[in-house]
mmCIF file of C-alpha atoms in Angstrom:
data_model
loop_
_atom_site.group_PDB
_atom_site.id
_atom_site.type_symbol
_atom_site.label_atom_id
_atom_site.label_comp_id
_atom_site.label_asym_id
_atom_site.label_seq_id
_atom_site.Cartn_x
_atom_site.Cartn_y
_atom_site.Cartn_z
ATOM 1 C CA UNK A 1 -129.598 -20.157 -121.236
ATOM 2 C CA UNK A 2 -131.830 -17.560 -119.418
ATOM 3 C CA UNK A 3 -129.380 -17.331 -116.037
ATOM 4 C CA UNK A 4 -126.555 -15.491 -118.942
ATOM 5 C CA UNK A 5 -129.426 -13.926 -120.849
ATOM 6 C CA UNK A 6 -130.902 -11.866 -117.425
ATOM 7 C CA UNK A 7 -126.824 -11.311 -116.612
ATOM 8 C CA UNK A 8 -124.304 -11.288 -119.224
ATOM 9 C CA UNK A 9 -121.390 -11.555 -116.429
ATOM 10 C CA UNK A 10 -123.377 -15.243 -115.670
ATOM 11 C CA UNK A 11 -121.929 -16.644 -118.788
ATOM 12 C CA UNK A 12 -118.384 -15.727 -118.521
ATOM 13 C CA UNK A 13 -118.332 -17.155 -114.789
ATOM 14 C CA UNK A 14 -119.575 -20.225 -115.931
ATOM 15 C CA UNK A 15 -117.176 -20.285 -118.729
ATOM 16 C CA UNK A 16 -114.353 -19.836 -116.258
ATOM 17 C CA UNK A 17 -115.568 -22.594 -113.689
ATOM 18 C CA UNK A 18 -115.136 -25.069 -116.643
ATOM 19 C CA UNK A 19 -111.349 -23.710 -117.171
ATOM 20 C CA UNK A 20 -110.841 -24.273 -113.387
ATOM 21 C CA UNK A 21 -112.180 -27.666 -113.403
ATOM 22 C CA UNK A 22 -110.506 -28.709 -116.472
ATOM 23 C CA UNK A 23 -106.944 -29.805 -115.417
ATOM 24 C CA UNK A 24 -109.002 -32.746 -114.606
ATOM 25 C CA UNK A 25 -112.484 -31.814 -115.577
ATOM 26 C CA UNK A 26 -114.407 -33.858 -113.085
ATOM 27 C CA UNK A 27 -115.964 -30.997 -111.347
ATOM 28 C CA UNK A 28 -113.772 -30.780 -108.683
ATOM 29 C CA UNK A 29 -114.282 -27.604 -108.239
ATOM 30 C CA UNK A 30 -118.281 -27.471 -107.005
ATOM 31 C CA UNK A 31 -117.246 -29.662 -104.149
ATOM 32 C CA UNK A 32 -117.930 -28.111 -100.789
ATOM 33 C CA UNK A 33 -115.856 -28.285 -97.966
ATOM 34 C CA UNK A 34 -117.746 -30.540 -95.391
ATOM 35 C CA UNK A 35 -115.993 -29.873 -91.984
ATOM 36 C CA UNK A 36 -117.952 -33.307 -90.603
ATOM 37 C CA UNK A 37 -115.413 -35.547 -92.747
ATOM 38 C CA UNK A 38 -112.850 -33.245 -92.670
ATOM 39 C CA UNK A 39 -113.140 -32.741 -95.958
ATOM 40 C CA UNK A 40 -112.055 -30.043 -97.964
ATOM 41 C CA UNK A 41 -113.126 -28.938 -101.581
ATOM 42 C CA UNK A 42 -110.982 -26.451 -103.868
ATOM 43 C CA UNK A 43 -113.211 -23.061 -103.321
ATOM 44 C CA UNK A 44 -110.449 -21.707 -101.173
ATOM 45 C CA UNK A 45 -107.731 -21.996 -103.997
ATOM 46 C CA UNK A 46 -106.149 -18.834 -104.245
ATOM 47 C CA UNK A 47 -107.114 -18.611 -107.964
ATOM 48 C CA UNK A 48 -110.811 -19.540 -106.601
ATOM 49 C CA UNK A 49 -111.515 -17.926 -103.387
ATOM 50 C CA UNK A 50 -113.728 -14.776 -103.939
ATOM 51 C CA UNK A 51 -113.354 -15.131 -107.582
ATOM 52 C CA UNK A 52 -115.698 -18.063 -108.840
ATOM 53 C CA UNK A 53 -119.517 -17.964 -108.912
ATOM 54 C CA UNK A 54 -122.528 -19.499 -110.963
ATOM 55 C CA UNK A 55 -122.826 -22.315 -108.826
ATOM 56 C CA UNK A 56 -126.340 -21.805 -108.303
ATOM 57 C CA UNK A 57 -127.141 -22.164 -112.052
ATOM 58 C CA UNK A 58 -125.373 -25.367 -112.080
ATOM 59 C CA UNK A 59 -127.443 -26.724 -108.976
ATOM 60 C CA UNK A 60 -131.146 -25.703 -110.955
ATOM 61 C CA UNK A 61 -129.338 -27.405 -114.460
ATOM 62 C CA UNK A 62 -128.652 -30.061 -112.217
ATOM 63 C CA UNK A 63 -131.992 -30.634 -110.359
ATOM 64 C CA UNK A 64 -133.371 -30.307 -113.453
ATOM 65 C CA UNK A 65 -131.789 -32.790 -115.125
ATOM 66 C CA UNK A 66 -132.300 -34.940 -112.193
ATOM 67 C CA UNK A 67 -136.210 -34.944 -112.366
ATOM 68 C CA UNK A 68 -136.010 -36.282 -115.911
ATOM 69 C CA UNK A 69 -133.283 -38.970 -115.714
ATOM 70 C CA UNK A 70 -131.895 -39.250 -112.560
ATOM 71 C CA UNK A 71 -128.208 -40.569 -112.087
ATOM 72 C CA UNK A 72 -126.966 -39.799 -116.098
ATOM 73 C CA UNK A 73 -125.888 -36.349 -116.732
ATOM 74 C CA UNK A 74 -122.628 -35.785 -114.662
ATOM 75 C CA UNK A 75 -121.842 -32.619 -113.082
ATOM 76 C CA UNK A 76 -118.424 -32.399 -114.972
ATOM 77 C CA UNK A 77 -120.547 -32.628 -118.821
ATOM 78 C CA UNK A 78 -123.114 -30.005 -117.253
ATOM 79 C CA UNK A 79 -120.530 -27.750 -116.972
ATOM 80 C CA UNK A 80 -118.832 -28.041 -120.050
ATOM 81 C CA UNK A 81 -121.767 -27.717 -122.088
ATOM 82 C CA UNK A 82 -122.885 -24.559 -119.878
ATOM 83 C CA UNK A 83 -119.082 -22.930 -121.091
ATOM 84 C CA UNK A 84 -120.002 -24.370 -124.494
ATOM 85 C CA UNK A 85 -123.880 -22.758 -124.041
ATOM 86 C CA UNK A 86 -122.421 -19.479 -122.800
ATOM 87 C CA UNK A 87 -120.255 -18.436 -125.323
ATOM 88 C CA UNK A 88 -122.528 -18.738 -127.809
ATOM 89 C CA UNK A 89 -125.159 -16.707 -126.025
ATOM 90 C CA UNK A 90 -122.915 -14.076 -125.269
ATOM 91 C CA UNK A 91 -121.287 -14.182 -129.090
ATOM 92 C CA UNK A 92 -121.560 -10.865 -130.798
ATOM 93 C CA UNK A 93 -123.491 -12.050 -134.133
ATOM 94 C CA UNK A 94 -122.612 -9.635 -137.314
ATOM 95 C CA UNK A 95 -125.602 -8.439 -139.942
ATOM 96 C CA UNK A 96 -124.893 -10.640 -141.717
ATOM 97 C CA UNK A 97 -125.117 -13.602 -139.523
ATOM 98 C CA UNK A 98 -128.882 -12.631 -139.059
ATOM 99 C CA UNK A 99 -129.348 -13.745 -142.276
ATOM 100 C CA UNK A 100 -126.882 -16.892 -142.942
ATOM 101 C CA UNK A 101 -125.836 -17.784 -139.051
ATOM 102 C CA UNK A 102 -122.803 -19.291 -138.490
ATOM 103 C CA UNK A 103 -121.892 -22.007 -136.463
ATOM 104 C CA UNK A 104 -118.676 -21.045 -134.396
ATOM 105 C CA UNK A 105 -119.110 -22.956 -131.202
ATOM 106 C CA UNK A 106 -118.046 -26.392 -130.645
ATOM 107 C CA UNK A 107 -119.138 -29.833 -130.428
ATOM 108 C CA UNK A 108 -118.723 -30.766 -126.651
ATOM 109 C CA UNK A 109 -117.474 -34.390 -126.398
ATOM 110 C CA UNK A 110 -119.411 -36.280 -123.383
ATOM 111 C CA UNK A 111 -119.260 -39.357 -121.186
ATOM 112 C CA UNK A 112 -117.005 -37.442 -118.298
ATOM 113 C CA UNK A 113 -118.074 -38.720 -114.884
ATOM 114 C CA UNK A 114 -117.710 -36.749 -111.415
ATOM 115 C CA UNK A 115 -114.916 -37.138 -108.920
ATOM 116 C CA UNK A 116 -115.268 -38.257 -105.195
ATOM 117 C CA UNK A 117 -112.689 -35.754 -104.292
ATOM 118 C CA UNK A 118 -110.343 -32.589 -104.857
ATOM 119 C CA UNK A 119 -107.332 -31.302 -103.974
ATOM 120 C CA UNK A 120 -106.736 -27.836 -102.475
ATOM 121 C CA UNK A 121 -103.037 -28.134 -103.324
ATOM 122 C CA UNK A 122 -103.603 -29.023 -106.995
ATOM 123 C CA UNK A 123 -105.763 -26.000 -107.747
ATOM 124 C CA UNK A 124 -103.596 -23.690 -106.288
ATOM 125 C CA UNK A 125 -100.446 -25.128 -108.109
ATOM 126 C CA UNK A 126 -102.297 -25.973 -111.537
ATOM 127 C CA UNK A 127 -104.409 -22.532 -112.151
ATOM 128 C CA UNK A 128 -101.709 -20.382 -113.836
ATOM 129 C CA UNK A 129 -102.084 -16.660 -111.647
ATOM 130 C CA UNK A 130 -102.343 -13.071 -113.358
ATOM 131 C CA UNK A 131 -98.816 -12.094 -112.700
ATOM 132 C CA UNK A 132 -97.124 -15.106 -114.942
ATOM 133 C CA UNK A 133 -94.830 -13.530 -117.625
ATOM 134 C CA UNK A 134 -94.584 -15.009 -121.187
ATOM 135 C CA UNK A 135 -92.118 -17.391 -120.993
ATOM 136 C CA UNK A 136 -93.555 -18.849 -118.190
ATOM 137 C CA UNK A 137 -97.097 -19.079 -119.624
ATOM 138 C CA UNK A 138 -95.749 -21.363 -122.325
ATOM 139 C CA UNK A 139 -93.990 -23.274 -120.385
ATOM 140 C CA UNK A 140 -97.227 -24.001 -118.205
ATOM 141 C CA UNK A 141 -99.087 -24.807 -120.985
ATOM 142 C CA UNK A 142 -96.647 -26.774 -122.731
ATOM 143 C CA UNK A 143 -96.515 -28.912 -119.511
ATOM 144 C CA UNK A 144 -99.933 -30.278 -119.850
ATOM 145 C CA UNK A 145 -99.570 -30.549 -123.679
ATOM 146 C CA UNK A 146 -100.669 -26.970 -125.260
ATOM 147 C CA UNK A 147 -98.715 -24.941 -127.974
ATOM 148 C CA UNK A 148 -98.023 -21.501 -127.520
ATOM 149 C CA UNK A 149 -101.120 -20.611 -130.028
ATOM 150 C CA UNK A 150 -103.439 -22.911 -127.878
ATOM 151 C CA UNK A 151 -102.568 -20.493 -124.631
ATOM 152 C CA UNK A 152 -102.968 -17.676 -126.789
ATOM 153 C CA UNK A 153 -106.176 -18.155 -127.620
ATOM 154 C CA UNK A 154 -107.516 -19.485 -124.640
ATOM 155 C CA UNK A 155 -105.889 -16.251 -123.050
ATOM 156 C CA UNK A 156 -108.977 -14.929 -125.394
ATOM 157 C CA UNK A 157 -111.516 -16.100 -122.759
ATOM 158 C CA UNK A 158 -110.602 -12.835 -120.867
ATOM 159 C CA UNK A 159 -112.870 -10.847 -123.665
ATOM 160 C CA UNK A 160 -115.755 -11.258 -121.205
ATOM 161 C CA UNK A 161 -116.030 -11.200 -117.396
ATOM 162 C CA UNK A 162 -114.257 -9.307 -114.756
ATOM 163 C CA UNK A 163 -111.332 -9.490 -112.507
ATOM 164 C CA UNK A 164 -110.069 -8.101 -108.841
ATOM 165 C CA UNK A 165 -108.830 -5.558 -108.211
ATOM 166 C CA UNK A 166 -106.304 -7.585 -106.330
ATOM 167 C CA UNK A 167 -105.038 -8.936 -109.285
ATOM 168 C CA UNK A 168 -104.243 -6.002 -112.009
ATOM 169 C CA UNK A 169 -103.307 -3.308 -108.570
ATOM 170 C CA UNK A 170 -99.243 -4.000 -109.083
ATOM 171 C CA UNK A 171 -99.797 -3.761 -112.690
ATOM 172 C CA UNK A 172 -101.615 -0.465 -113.166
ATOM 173 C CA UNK A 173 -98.998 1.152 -110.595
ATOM 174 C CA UNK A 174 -96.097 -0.365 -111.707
ATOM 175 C CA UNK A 175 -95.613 -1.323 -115.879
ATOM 176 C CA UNK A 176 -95.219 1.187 -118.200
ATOM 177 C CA UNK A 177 -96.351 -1.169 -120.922
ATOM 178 C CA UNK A 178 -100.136 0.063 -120.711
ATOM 179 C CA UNK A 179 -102.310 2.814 -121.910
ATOM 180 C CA UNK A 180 -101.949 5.821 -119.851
ATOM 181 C CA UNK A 181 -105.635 6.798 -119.667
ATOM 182 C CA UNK A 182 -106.800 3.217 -119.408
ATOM 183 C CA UNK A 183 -104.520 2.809 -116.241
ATOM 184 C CA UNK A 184 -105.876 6.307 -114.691
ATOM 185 C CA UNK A 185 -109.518 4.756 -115.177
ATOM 186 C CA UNK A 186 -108.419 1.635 -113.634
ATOM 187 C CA UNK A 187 -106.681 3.524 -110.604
ATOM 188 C CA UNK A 188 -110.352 4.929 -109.608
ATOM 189 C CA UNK A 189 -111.445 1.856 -109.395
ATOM 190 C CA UNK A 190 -108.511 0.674 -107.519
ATOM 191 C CA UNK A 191 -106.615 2.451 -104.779
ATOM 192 C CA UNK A 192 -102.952 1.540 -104.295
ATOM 193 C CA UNK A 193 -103.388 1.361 -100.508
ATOM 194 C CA UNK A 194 -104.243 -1.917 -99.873
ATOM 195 C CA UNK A 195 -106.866 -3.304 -99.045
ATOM 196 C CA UNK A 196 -108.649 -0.712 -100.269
ATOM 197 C CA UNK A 197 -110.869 -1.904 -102.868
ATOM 198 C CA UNK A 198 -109.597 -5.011 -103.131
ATOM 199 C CA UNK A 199 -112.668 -6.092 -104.265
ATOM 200 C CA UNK A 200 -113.691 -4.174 -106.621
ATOM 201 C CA UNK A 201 -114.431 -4.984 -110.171
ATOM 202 C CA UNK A 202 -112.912 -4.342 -113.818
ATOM 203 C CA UNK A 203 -114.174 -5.482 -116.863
ATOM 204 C CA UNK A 204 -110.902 -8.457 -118.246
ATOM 205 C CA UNK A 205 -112.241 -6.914 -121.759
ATOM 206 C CA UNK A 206 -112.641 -2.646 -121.384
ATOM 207 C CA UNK A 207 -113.523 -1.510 -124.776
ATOM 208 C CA UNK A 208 -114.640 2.001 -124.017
ATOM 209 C CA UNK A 209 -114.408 3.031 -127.504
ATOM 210 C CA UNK A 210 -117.001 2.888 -129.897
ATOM 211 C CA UNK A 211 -115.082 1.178 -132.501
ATOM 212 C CA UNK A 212 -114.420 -1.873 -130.211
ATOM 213 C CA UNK A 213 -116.760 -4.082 -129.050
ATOM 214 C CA UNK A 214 -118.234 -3.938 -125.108
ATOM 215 C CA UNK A 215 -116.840 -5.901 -122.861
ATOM 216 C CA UNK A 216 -120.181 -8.812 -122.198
ATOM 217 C CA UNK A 217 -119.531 -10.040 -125.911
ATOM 218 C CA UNK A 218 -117.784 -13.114 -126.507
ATOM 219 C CA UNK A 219 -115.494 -11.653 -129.433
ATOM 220 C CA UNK A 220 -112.071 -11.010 -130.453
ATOM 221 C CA UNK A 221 -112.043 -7.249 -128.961
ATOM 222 C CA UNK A 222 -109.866 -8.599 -126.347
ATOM 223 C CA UNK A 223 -106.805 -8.853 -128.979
ATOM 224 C CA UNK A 224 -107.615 -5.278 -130.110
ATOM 225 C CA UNK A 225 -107.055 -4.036 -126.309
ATOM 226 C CA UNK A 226 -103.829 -5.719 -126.262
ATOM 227 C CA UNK A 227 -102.116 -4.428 -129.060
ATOM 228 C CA UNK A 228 -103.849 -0.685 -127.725
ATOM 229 C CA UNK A 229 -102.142 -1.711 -124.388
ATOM 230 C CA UNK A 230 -105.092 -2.103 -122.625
ATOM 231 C CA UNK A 231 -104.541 -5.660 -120.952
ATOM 232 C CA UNK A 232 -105.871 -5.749 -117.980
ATOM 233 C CA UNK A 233 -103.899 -8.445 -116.231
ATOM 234 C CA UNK A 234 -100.017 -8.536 -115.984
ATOM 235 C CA UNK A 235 -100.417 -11.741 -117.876
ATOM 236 C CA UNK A 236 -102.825 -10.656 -120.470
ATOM 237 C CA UNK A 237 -100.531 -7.854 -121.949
ATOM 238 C CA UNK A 238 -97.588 -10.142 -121.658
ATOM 239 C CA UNK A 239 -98.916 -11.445 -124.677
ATOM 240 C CA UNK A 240 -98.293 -8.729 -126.953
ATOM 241 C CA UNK A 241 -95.487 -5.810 -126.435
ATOM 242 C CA UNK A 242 -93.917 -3.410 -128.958
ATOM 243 C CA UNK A 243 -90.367 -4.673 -127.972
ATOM 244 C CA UNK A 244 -91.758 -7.952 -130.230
ATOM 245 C CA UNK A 245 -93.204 -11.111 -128.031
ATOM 246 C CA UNK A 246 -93.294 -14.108 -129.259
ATOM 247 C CA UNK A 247 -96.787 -14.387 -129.176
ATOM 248 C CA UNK A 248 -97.169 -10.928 -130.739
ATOM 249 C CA UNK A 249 -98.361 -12.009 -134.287
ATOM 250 C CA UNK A 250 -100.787 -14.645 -133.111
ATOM 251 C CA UNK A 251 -102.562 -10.950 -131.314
ATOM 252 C CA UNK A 252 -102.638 -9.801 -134.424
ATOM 253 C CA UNK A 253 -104.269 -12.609 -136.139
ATOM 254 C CA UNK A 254 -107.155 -12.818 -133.701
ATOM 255 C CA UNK A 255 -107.538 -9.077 -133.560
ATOM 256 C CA UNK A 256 -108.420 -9.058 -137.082
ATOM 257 C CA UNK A 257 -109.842 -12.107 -137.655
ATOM 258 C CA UNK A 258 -112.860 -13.092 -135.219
ATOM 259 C CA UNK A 259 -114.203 -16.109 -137.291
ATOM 260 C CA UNK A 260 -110.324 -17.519 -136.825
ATOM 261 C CA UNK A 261 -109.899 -16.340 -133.396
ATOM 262 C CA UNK A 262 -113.737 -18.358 -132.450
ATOM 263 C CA UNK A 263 -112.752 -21.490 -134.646
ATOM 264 C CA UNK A 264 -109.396 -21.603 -132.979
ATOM 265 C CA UNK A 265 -111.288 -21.216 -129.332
ATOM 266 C CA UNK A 266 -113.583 -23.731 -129.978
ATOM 267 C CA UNK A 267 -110.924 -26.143 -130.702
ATOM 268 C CA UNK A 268 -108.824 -25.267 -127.998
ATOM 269 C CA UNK A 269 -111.814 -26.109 -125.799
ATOM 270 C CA UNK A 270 -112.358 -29.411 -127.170
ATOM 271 C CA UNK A 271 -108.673 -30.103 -126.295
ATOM 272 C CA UNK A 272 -109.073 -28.811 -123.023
ATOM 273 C CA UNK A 273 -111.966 -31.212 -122.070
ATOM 274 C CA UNK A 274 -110.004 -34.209 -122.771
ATOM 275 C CA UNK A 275 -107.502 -32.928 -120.303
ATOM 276 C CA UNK A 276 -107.284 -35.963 -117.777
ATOM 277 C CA UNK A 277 -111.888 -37.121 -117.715
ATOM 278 C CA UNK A 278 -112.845 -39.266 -115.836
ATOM 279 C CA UNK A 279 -114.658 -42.429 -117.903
ATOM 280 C CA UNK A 280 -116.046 -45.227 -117.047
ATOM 281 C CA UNK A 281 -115.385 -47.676 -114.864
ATOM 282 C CA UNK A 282 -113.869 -44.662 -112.913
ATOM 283 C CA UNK A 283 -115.889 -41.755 -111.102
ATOM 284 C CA UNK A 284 -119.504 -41.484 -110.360
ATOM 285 C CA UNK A 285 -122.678 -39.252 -111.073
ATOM 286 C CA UNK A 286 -122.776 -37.038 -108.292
ATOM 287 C CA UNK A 287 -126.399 -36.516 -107.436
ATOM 288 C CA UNK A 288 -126.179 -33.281 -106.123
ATOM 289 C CA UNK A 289 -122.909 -31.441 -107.799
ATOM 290 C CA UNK A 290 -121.937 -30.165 -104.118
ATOM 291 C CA UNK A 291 -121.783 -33.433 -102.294
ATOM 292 C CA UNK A 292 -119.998 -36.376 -102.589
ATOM 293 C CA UNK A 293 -122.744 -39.810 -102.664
#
């Protein structure tokens, strides 16, 4: 995919508009509002609104795609084969990959078809927010039929990309379960007077040292940064604490074992694109991923 190869930060956007389509995946989510019909599109979610991009990539897939069979590909497939696509450019490939590659990304089922509307409500009450704690994580998940491992490591997502500074401010200010010098960095990035750099960025996956991996590779460095206290997001750390999560030996796992921690992902995305489709004789193929036909 050249749009993540000329900007790393392109792939893990795209990966994320495929998680916020997918409690549905019938790409929702690229609707724009049209203020003619009084319609309006889920952009302006709260977990949305100034925090989703790569919608232009999906428009050139999409016109592409158009010129050489027009009407087939659906915008929901298109973007779950761009998350699929992305992850695997943006996967950190060992030595000795280069000479006996792997394959650790996943077979993306098709045949979803587009929806003819959104909901603004839905998105904003089925997109679980930064500031969740544990418990309440897995009991999200388990409502729309996901294990506590499954959340875990989806959770793992967050080891590329970048996040608000609107939504890890009350955390680097007010939790004591983070590293000290990692939370000074972050508070230069992010005043506590608000709004004062509200939007300003951190990387979801800061691996400043040189013995963890940076933070544009899709790999399991994001479990190391937990268990060093350096979640970024309230809801990210609350998945591994020294007073003894839950959750806390599944971090370890992944942080030691990428090839488990990618196999696991891979599945969990599977899973995750079978959440609720759209299939024949239901939906349509939206000829331009924006607009409703």
């Amino acid at each position: 995919m050249n749009a993540v190869a000329q900007d790393r930060r392109m792939g893990a956007s795209l990966l994320r508009l495929h998680f916020h389509d997918c409690f549905g995946c019938d790409a929702s989510v690229l609707l724009d509002d049209d203020p003619k019909t009084n319609f309006t599109g889920e952009k302006s979610a709260f977990p949305n609104v100034n925090s989703l991009r790569g919608f232009e990539v999906i428009d050139e897939i999409k016109r592409k795609l158009e010129s050489k069979c027009p009407g087939i590909v659906s915008c929901a497939d298109i973007l779950a084969v761009a998350a699929r696509d992305s992850v695997d450019v943006l996967r950190r490939r060992t030595q000795f990959e280069t000479l006996f590659p792997l394959r650790t990304t996943w077979n993306v089922e098709l045949g979803r078809r587009d929806s003819t509307t959104a909901s603004l409500s839905d998105a904003n009450r089925d997109l679980p927010p930064p500031f969740f704690d544990l418990q309440t994580l897995i009991d999200f998940f388990s409502r729309i039929g996901f294990t506590a491992q499954e959340m875990v490591v989806l959770s793992g997502g967050h080891t590329v990309g970048k996040a608000r500074c609107t939504t890890f401010r009350s955390r680097i200010y007010n939790e004591s379960n983070i590293d000290q010098s990692f939370a000074k960095k972050l508070k230069n990035i992010c005043p506590s007077s608000v709004p004062t750099g509200d939007n300003n960025l951190a990387p979801l996956d800061d691996s400043s040292s040189s013995d963890y991996s940076t933070f544009d590779f899709f790999d399991n460095s994001y479990f190391k940064n937990l268990v060093r206290q350096r979640g970024l997001l309230h809801s990210d750390q609350q998945l591994f604490n020294f007073s003894g999560a839950q959750t806390n030996s599944l971090v370890l796992l992944y942080s030691i074992d990428q090839y488990k921690f990618l196999n696991d992902f891979g599945e969990a995305m599977v899973k995750m694109g079978r959440l609720s489709p759209l299939t024949i004789p239901d939906g349509v193929i939206r000829l331009n991923c924006r607009r409703r036909n």
